[in-house]
Amino acid sequence: MATSQELVKRWLDSSATNLRRAVTGWLIYGEATPPDLAQVDGLIDLRGFTPVDPHYFGSRSRDAASDARGGILTVRDRTISRVDLSGARLQNTRMENLTLENCRVDGAYLGGSAFRSSRISDSSFVRARMNGSLLSGGEDGPTIWEHVDFGLSDLRQSFATGGIFIGCNFDSVRMKGFRFNQCDVRATRFTGVMLDVLFDGRPLRNAPASQPLRDVDFSAAEFDGVDFRDCEFDGVTLPGGHRILLIDNFPPVAKRPYELASASNSQYARGFKLRWEASVKAPGRAAAVGVEFLGEYTNPELAAFSESLLRKAAEQEGAQVTYIP
């Protein structure tokens, strides 16, 4: 079996220059599939592929010329099916209105890339390096990720705005700083450490309302700085070990704990108010759930004080409280 270095090297050999140009042209412009490509497991074998410099294609269209001057490889308005791009070098690539289906992109280098108004389905991105990437955005609609395996991939400091994730697997993904902004996440599983990950459901002006998190399984995840802002839950399973308080129909409750703390003489009131100010300022959707991680408090007395205020505020508003130890 060829090593990853050997798979890359075969494309960089001078004898492969014409084939590299042909494959790059096929990816960008939909030219005829080069006839000399082998197959692996029923997929077109582009493992380790490294495209030619985009400047080579810069004169073919106004858009391509603009992209090429910036040294950007752009795959636009294309359907790519049954291709193995494992280990491919595709850093800083733009995907716009791309349909990618039944493909293997395991271990590919995609750092700094952007997926705009695209659809990726029934594909594998296991161990892909996608740090600093945009997984959804674009004027023509969201990017849809359906039945995609991101297992063990690198998604640090990446984000998706308005993205749709259906039946995806985020197994032990490195995702420090990932932002799910107004995303629709359904029937998706997360495992492993989730560090500083944000699920932001706050409504944006002139944008569709964020959808609830539906049938999302976090039971095998380890939260560390995970934040749910103005999110609705529908069949969400959270992990144990974090002492989580869930408060249904949270917006009417949000100001109550702050008011109770302001009227309290407890030495912990100020610490609670500082922590709670962001929740008070949140716009608030009627069905949003409040999520408080009592296990994140370094001071157990402050945690107990906070829990008592939250429970009292919820009782005053008739909101249901669920405790996950």
Short mmCIF file of C-alpha atoms in Angstrom, two decimals:
data_model
loop_
_atom_site.label_atom_id
_atom_site.label_comp_id
_atom_site.label_asym_id
_atom_site.label_seq_id
_atom_site.Cartn_x
_atom_site.Cartn_y
_atom_site.Cartn_z
CA MET A 1 0.00 0.00 0.00
CA ALA A 2 1.36 3.41 -0.98
CA THR A 3 2.24 5.85 1.81
CA SER A 4 0.69 9.33 1.95
CA GLN A 5 4.03 10.81 0.85
CA GLU A 6 4.17 8.50 -2.16
CA LEU A 7 0.60 9.42 -3.12
CA VAL A 8 1.52 13.11 -3.11
CA LYS A 9 4.85 12.60 -4.86
CA ARG A 10 3.26 10.85 -7.86
CA TRP A 11 1.45 14.10 -8.74
CA LEU A 12 4.54 16.27 -8.33
CA ASP A 13 6.70 14.23 -10.68
CA SER A 14 7.42 16.12 -13.91
CA SER A 15 5.90 13.27 -15.91
CA ALA A 16 2.52 13.96 -14.22
CA THR A 17 2.37 17.70 -15.06
CA ASN A 18 -0.08 17.33 -17.94
CA LEU A 19 -2.31 15.03 -15.92
CA ARG A 20 -2.29 17.48 -13.00
CA ARG A 21 -3.37 20.28 -15.35
CA ALA A 22 -6.11 18.11 -16.81
CA VAL A 23 -7.44 17.12 -13.39
CA THR A 24 -7.32 20.72 -12.16
CA GLY A 25 -9.23 21.83 -15.26
CA TRP A 26 -11.78 19.06 -14.69
CA LEU A 27 -12.32 20.15 -11.08
CA ILE A 28 -12.66 23.84 -11.93
CA TYR A 29 -14.37 23.86 -15.32
CA GLY A 30 -15.97 20.47 -15.63
CA GLU A 31 -13.81 19.49 -18.56
CA ALA A 32 -13.82 15.85 -19.63
CA THR A 33 -12.60 13.41 -17.02
CA PRO A 34 -8.97 12.62 -17.81
CA PRO A 35 -8.86 9.09 -19.25
CA ASP A 36 -5.69 8.02 -17.44
CA LEU A 37 -7.16 8.02 -13.94
CA ALA A 38 -7.24 4.77 -12.02
CA GLN A 39 -9.92 3.77 -9.54
CA VAL A 40 -9.70 2.66 -5.93
CA ASP A 41 -12.66 1.00 -4.21
CA GLY A 42 -14.88 2.14 -7.06
CA LEU A 43 -13.83 5.79 -6.71
CA ILE A 44 -11.76 7.91 -9.09
CA ASP A 45 -8.30 7.88 -7.58
CA LEU A 46 -7.16 11.43 -6.79
CA ARG A 47 -5.45 10.50 -3.53
CA GLY A 48 -2.71 12.96 -2.66
CA PHE A 49 -3.71 15.25 -5.53
CA THR A 50 -2.03 18.65 -5.63
CA PRO A 51 -3.57 21.10 -8.17
CA VAL A 52 -1.48 23.24 -10.47
CA ASP A 53 -1.06 26.93 -9.77
CA PRO A 54 -4.43 28.66 -10.39
CA HIS A 55 -2.63 31.29 -12.50
CA TYR A 56 -2.44 28.67 -15.25
CA PHE A 57 -6.21 28.95 -15.73
CA GLY A 58 -6.57 32.66 -15.06
CA SER A 59 -7.52 33.76 -18.57
CA ARG A 60 -10.51 31.48 -19.11
CA SER A 61 -13.17 33.67 -17.51
CA ARG A 62 -13.47 36.94 -15.64
CA ASP A 63 -14.23 35.15 -12.35
CA ALA A 64 -11.43 32.67 -12.83
CA ALA A 65 -8.99 35.42 -13.70
CA SER A 66 -9.88 37.32 -10.56
CA ASP A 67 -9.45 34.21 -8.43
CA ALA A 68 -6.20 33.27 -10.13
CA ARG A 69 -4.61 36.67 -9.54
CA GLY A 70 -5.10 36.01 -5.86
CA GLY A 71 -3.72 32.50 -6.19
CA ILE A 72 -7.07 31.01 -5.16
CA LEU A 73 -8.37 27.70 -6.44
CA THR A 74 -12.13 27.98 -6.88
CA VAL A 75 -14.47 25.08 -7.61
CA ARG A 76 -17.74 26.67 -8.69
CA ASP A 77 -21.06 25.29 -9.99
CA ARG A 78 -19.76 21.74 -10.16
CA THR A 79 -20.99 18.27 -9.25
CA ILE A 80 -18.26 15.89 -8.14
CA SER A 81 -19.24 12.31 -7.42
CA ARG A 82 -17.42 9.13 -6.43
CA VAL A 83 -13.93 10.59 -6.11
CA ASP A 84 -11.23 9.70 -3.59
CA LEU A 85 -9.43 12.90 -2.56
CA SER A 86 -7.78 11.44 0.51
CA GLY A 87 -4.65 13.37 1.42
CA ALA A 88 -5.23 15.93 -1.34
CA ARG A 89 -3.54 19.34 -0.94
CA LEU A 90 -6.48 21.75 -1.28
CA GLN A 91 -5.70 24.44 1.26
CA ASN A 92 -7.48 27.79 0.87
CA THR A 93 -9.83 26.44 -1.79
CA ARG A 94 -13.18 28.08 -2.48
CA MET A 95 -16.15 25.81 -3.05
CA GLU A 96 -19.18 27.70 -4.37
CA ASN A 97 -22.44 26.02 -5.38
CA LEU A 98 -20.58 22.72 -5.28
CA THR A 99 -22.29 19.35 -5.03
CA LEU A 100 -19.97 16.73 -3.58
CA GLU A 101 -21.45 13.26 -3.14
CA ASN A 102 -20.18 9.79 -2.31
CA CYS A 103 -16.61 11.02 -2.00
CA ARG A 104 -13.73 10.23 0.32
CA VAL A 105 -11.75 13.25 1.52
CA ASP A 106 -9.97 11.58 4.43
CA GLY A 107 -6.81 13.29 5.64
CA ALA A 108 -7.09 16.01 2.99
CA TYR A 109 -5.50 19.41 3.61
CA LEU A 110 -8.34 21.94 3.48
CA GLY A 111 -7.22 24.53 6.02
CA GLY A 112 -8.55 28.02 5.30
CA SER A 113 -11.06 26.77 2.73
CA ALA A 114 -14.61 28.03 2.26
CA PHE A 115 -17.74 26.03 1.44
CA ARG A 116 -20.39 28.46 0.21
CA SER A 117 -23.94 27.57 -0.83
CA SER A 118 -22.89 23.97 -1.44
CA ARG A 119 -24.15 20.48 -0.69
CA ILE A 120 -21.91 17.68 0.60
CA SER A 121 -23.50 14.29 1.16
CA ASP A 122 -22.62 10.67 1.92
CA SER A 123 -18.94 11.51 2.17
CA SER A 124 -16.07 11.03 4.58
CA PHE A 125 -13.73 13.75 5.89
CA VAL A 126 -12.05 11.57 8.53
CA ARG A 127 -8.83 13.17 9.82
CA ALA A 128 -9.21 16.02 7.31
CA ARG A 129 -7.30 19.19 8.20
CA MET A 130 -9.95 21.90 7.98
CA ASN A 131 -8.79 24.38 10.60
CA GLY A 132 -9.70 28.01 9.97
CA SER A 133 -12.34 27.10 7.39
CA LEU A 134 -15.83 28.36 6.60
CA LEU A 135 -18.24 25.42 6.47
CA SER A 136 -21.27 27.44 5.46
CA GLY A 137 -22.06 30.86 4.08
CA GLY A 138 -23.04 32.44 0.81
CA GLU A 139 -25.74 34.56 -0.75
CA ASP A 140 -27.33 31.64 -2.59
CA GLY A 141 -28.20 29.73 0.56
CA PRO A 142 -26.62 27.58 3.27
CA THR A 143 -24.17 24.78 2.80
CA ILE A 144 -25.77 21.42 3.57
CA TRP A 145 -23.71 18.62 5.10
CA GLU A 146 -25.72 15.39 5.04
CA HIS A 147 -24.40 12.05 6.29
CA VAL A 148 -20.83 13.30 6.49
CA ASP A 149 -18.22 11.75 8.77
CA PHE A 150 -15.89 14.37 10.31
CA GLY A 151 -14.33 11.85 12.71
CA LEU A 152 -10.92 12.89 14.10
CA SER A 153 -10.76 15.88 11.76
CA ASP A 154 -9.25 19.27 12.66
CA LEU A 155 -11.90 22.00 12.73
CA ARG A 156 -10.20 24.39 15.13
CA GLN A 157 -11.15 28.05 14.72
CA SER A 158 -13.60 27.19 11.95
CA PHE A 159 -17.22 28.26 11.74
CA ALA A 160 -20.48 27.80 9.88
CA THR A 161 -23.16 30.44 9.42
CA GLY A 162 -26.64 29.20 8.61
CA GLY A 163 -25.29 25.73 7.84
CA ILE A 164 -27.38 22.57 7.84
CA PHE A 165 -25.87 19.42 9.36
CA ILE A 166 -28.00 16.27 9.03
CA GLY A 167 -26.90 12.85 10.21
CA CYS A 168 -23.28 13.89 10.65
CA ASN A 169 -20.61 12.40 12.91
CA PHE A 170 -18.25 14.61 14.92
CA ASP A 171 -16.34 11.82 16.64
CA SER A 172 -13.34 13.12 18.63
CA VAL A 173 -13.00 16.15 16.37
CA ARG A 174 -10.48 18.84 17.28
CA MET A 175 -12.85 21.79 17.28
CA LYS A 176 -11.51 24.40 19.68
CA GLY A 177 -13.19 27.72 18.92
CA PHE A 178 -15.71 26.29 16.42
CA ARG A 179 -18.82 28.45 15.91
CA PHE A 180 -22.20 27.08 14.82
CA ASN A 181 -23.90 30.39 13.98
CA GLN A 182 -27.66 30.09 13.35
CA CYS A 183 -27.18 26.51 12.14
CA ASP A 184 -29.69 23.71 11.72
CA VAL A 185 -28.17 20.61 13.37
CA ARG A 186 -30.17 17.37 13.24
CA ALA A 187 -29.59 13.69 14.05
CA THR A 188 -25.91 14.39 14.63
CA ARG A 189 -23.48 12.93 17.16
CA PHE A 190 -20.59 14.60 18.99
CA THR A 191 -18.00 12.72 21.06
CA GLY A 192 -14.71 13.59 22.70
CA VAL A 193 -13.51 16.92 24.05
CA MET A 194 -15.43 19.97 22.83
CA LEU A 195 -13.37 23.03 23.81
CA ASP A 196 -14.81 26.56 23.52
CA VAL A 197 -17.51 25.55 21.04
CA LEU A 198 -20.44 27.91 20.49
CA PHE A 199 -23.95 27.07 19.31
CA ASP A 200 -25.43 30.49 18.62
CA GLY A 201 -29.15 30.54 17.87
CA ARG A 202 -29.65 34.28 18.35
CA PRO A 203 -31.81 35.76 15.60
CA LEU A 204 -30.10 37.98 13.06
CA ARG A 205 -31.69 40.85 11.20
CA ASN A 206 -32.84 39.94 7.67
CA ALA A 207 -31.93 36.29 8.20
CA PRO A 208 -34.05 33.14 8.61
CA ALA A 209 -34.74 32.07 12.17
CA SER A 210 -32.35 29.49 13.57
CA GLN A 211 -33.79 25.98 13.79
CA PRO A 212 -33.87 23.93 17.01
CA LEU A 213 -31.14 21.41 17.71
CA ARG A 214 -32.99 18.19 16.90
CA ASP A 215 -31.99 14.69 18.00
CA VAL A 216 -28.42 15.78 18.68
CA ASP A 217 -26.41 13.37 20.83
CA PHE A 218 -23.74 14.85 23.10
CA SER A 219 -23.86 11.97 25.59
CA ALA A 220 -20.27 10.84 24.89
CA ALA A 221 -18.86 14.37 24.61
CA GLU A 222 -16.75 16.16 27.19
CA PHE A 223 -17.74 19.81 27.42
CA ASP A 224 -15.12 22.43 28.23
CA GLY A 225 -16.40 25.93 27.62
CA VAL A 226 -19.33 24.88 25.40
CA ASP A 227 -21.97 27.60 25.13
CA PHE A 228 -25.56 27.42 23.91
CA ARG A 229 -26.91 30.89 23.21
CA ASP A 230 -30.61 31.27 22.56
CA CYS A 231 -30.95 27.70 21.28
CA GLU A 232 -34.03 25.50 21.22
CA PHE A 233 -33.67 21.82 22.12
CA ASP A 234 -35.72 19.02 20.62
CA GLY A 235 -34.49 15.56 21.57
CA VAL A 236 -31.02 16.74 22.64
CA THR A 237 -28.99 14.41 24.87
CA LEU A 238 -26.37 16.13 27.03
CA PRO A 239 -23.41 14.48 28.79
CA GLY A 240 -23.28 13.76 32.48
CA GLY A 241 -20.61 14.99 34.83
CA HIS A 242 -21.14 18.71 34.28
CA ARG A 243 -24.02 19.43 36.70
CA ILE A 244 -26.16 21.09 34.07
CA LEU A 245 -29.33 23.07 34.76
CA LEU A 246 -31.76 23.28 31.84
CA ILE A 247 -34.48 25.92 32.04
CA ASP A 248 -37.27 25.72 29.46
CA ASN A 249 -38.77 28.85 27.88
CA PHE A 250 -35.82 30.77 29.18
CA PRO A 251 -36.21 34.39 27.91
CA PRO A 252 -38.91 35.38 30.46
CA VAL A 253 -36.71 33.88 33.19
CA ALA A 254 -33.45 35.51 32.09
CA LYS A 255 -33.76 38.82 33.95
CA ARG A 256 -35.15 37.31 37.13
CA PRO A 257 -31.90 35.86 38.54
CA TYR A 258 -30.12 39.15 37.93
CA GLU A 259 -32.86 41.04 39.75
CA LEU A 260 -32.80 38.56 42.62
CA ALA A 261 -29.02 38.87 42.89
CA SER A 262 -29.27 42.69 42.91
CA ALA A 263 -31.62 42.49 45.87
CA SER A 264 -29.45 39.99 47.74
CA ASN A 265 -26.93 40.79 50.46
CA SER A 266 -24.94 37.64 49.72
CA GLN A 267 -21.21 38.00 49.13
CA TYR A 268 -21.70 35.93 45.98
CA ALA A 269 -24.27 38.25 44.38
CA ARG A 270 -21.69 40.36 42.53
CA GLY A 271 -19.94 37.31 41.07
CA PHE A 272 -23.24 35.94 39.86
CA LYS A 273 -24.25 39.26 38.27
CA LEU A 274 -20.97 39.50 36.35
CA ARG A 275 -21.47 35.98 35.00
CA TRP A 276 -25.12 36.54 34.16
CA GLU A 277 -24.98 39.89 32.34
CA ALA A 278 -24.52 38.27 28.91
CA SER A 279 -27.72 36.27 29.37
CA VAL A 280 -29.70 39.36 30.35
CA LYS A 281 -28.60 41.16 27.18
CA ALA A 282 -29.43 38.24 24.85
CA PRO A 283 -32.40 38.97 22.53
CA GLY A 284 -34.18 35.77 23.50
CA ARG A 285 -36.51 33.55 21.47
CA ALA A 286 -39.61 32.39 23.32
CA ALA A 287 -38.79 28.67 23.19
CA ALA A 288 -35.06 29.00 23.85
CA VAL A 289 -33.60 26.90 26.66
CA GLY A 290 -31.29 28.23 29.34
CA VAL A 291 -28.21 26.07 29.92
CA GLU A 292 -26.10 26.66 33.02
CA PHE A 293 -23.01 24.55 33.71
CA LEU A 294 -22.73 24.50 37.49
CA GLY A 295 -19.73 22.21 37.20
CA GLU A 296 -17.73 25.03 35.60
CA TYR A 297 -17.85 27.16 38.76
CA THR A 298 -14.53 27.11 40.58
CA ASN A 299 -16.24 28.27 43.77
CA PRO A 300 -18.77 25.71 45.08
CA GLU A 301 -20.51 28.31 47.25
CA LEU A 302 -21.06 30.55 44.22
CA ALA A 303 -22.38 27.53 42.30
CA ALA A 304 -24.88 26.78 45.07
CA PHE A 305 -25.93 30.44 45.22
CA SER A 306 -26.42 30.54 41.45
CA GLU A 307 -28.44 27.33 41.42
CA SER A 308 -30.78 28.63 44.12
CA LEU A 309 -31.38 31.89 42.23
CA LEU A 310 -32.01 30.10 38.95
CA ARG A 311 -34.45 27.67 40.48
CA LYS A 312 -36.29 30.49 42.25
CA ALA A 313 -36.47 32.57 39.05
CA ALA A 314 -37.78 29.62 37.07
CA GLU A 315 -40.41 28.93 39.73
CA GLN A 316 -41.60 32.53 39.61
CA GLU A 317 -42.06 32.29 35.83
CA GLY A 318 -43.51 28.77 35.86
CA ALA A 319 -40.61 27.40 33.82
CA GLN A 320 -39.53 23.78 34.08
CA VAL A 321 -36.04 23.03 35.40
CA THR A 322 -34.13 19.83 34.55
CA TYR A 323 -30.97 18.88 36.37
CA ILE A 324 -28.35 16.64 34.72
CA PRO A 325 -25.78 15.58 37.33
#
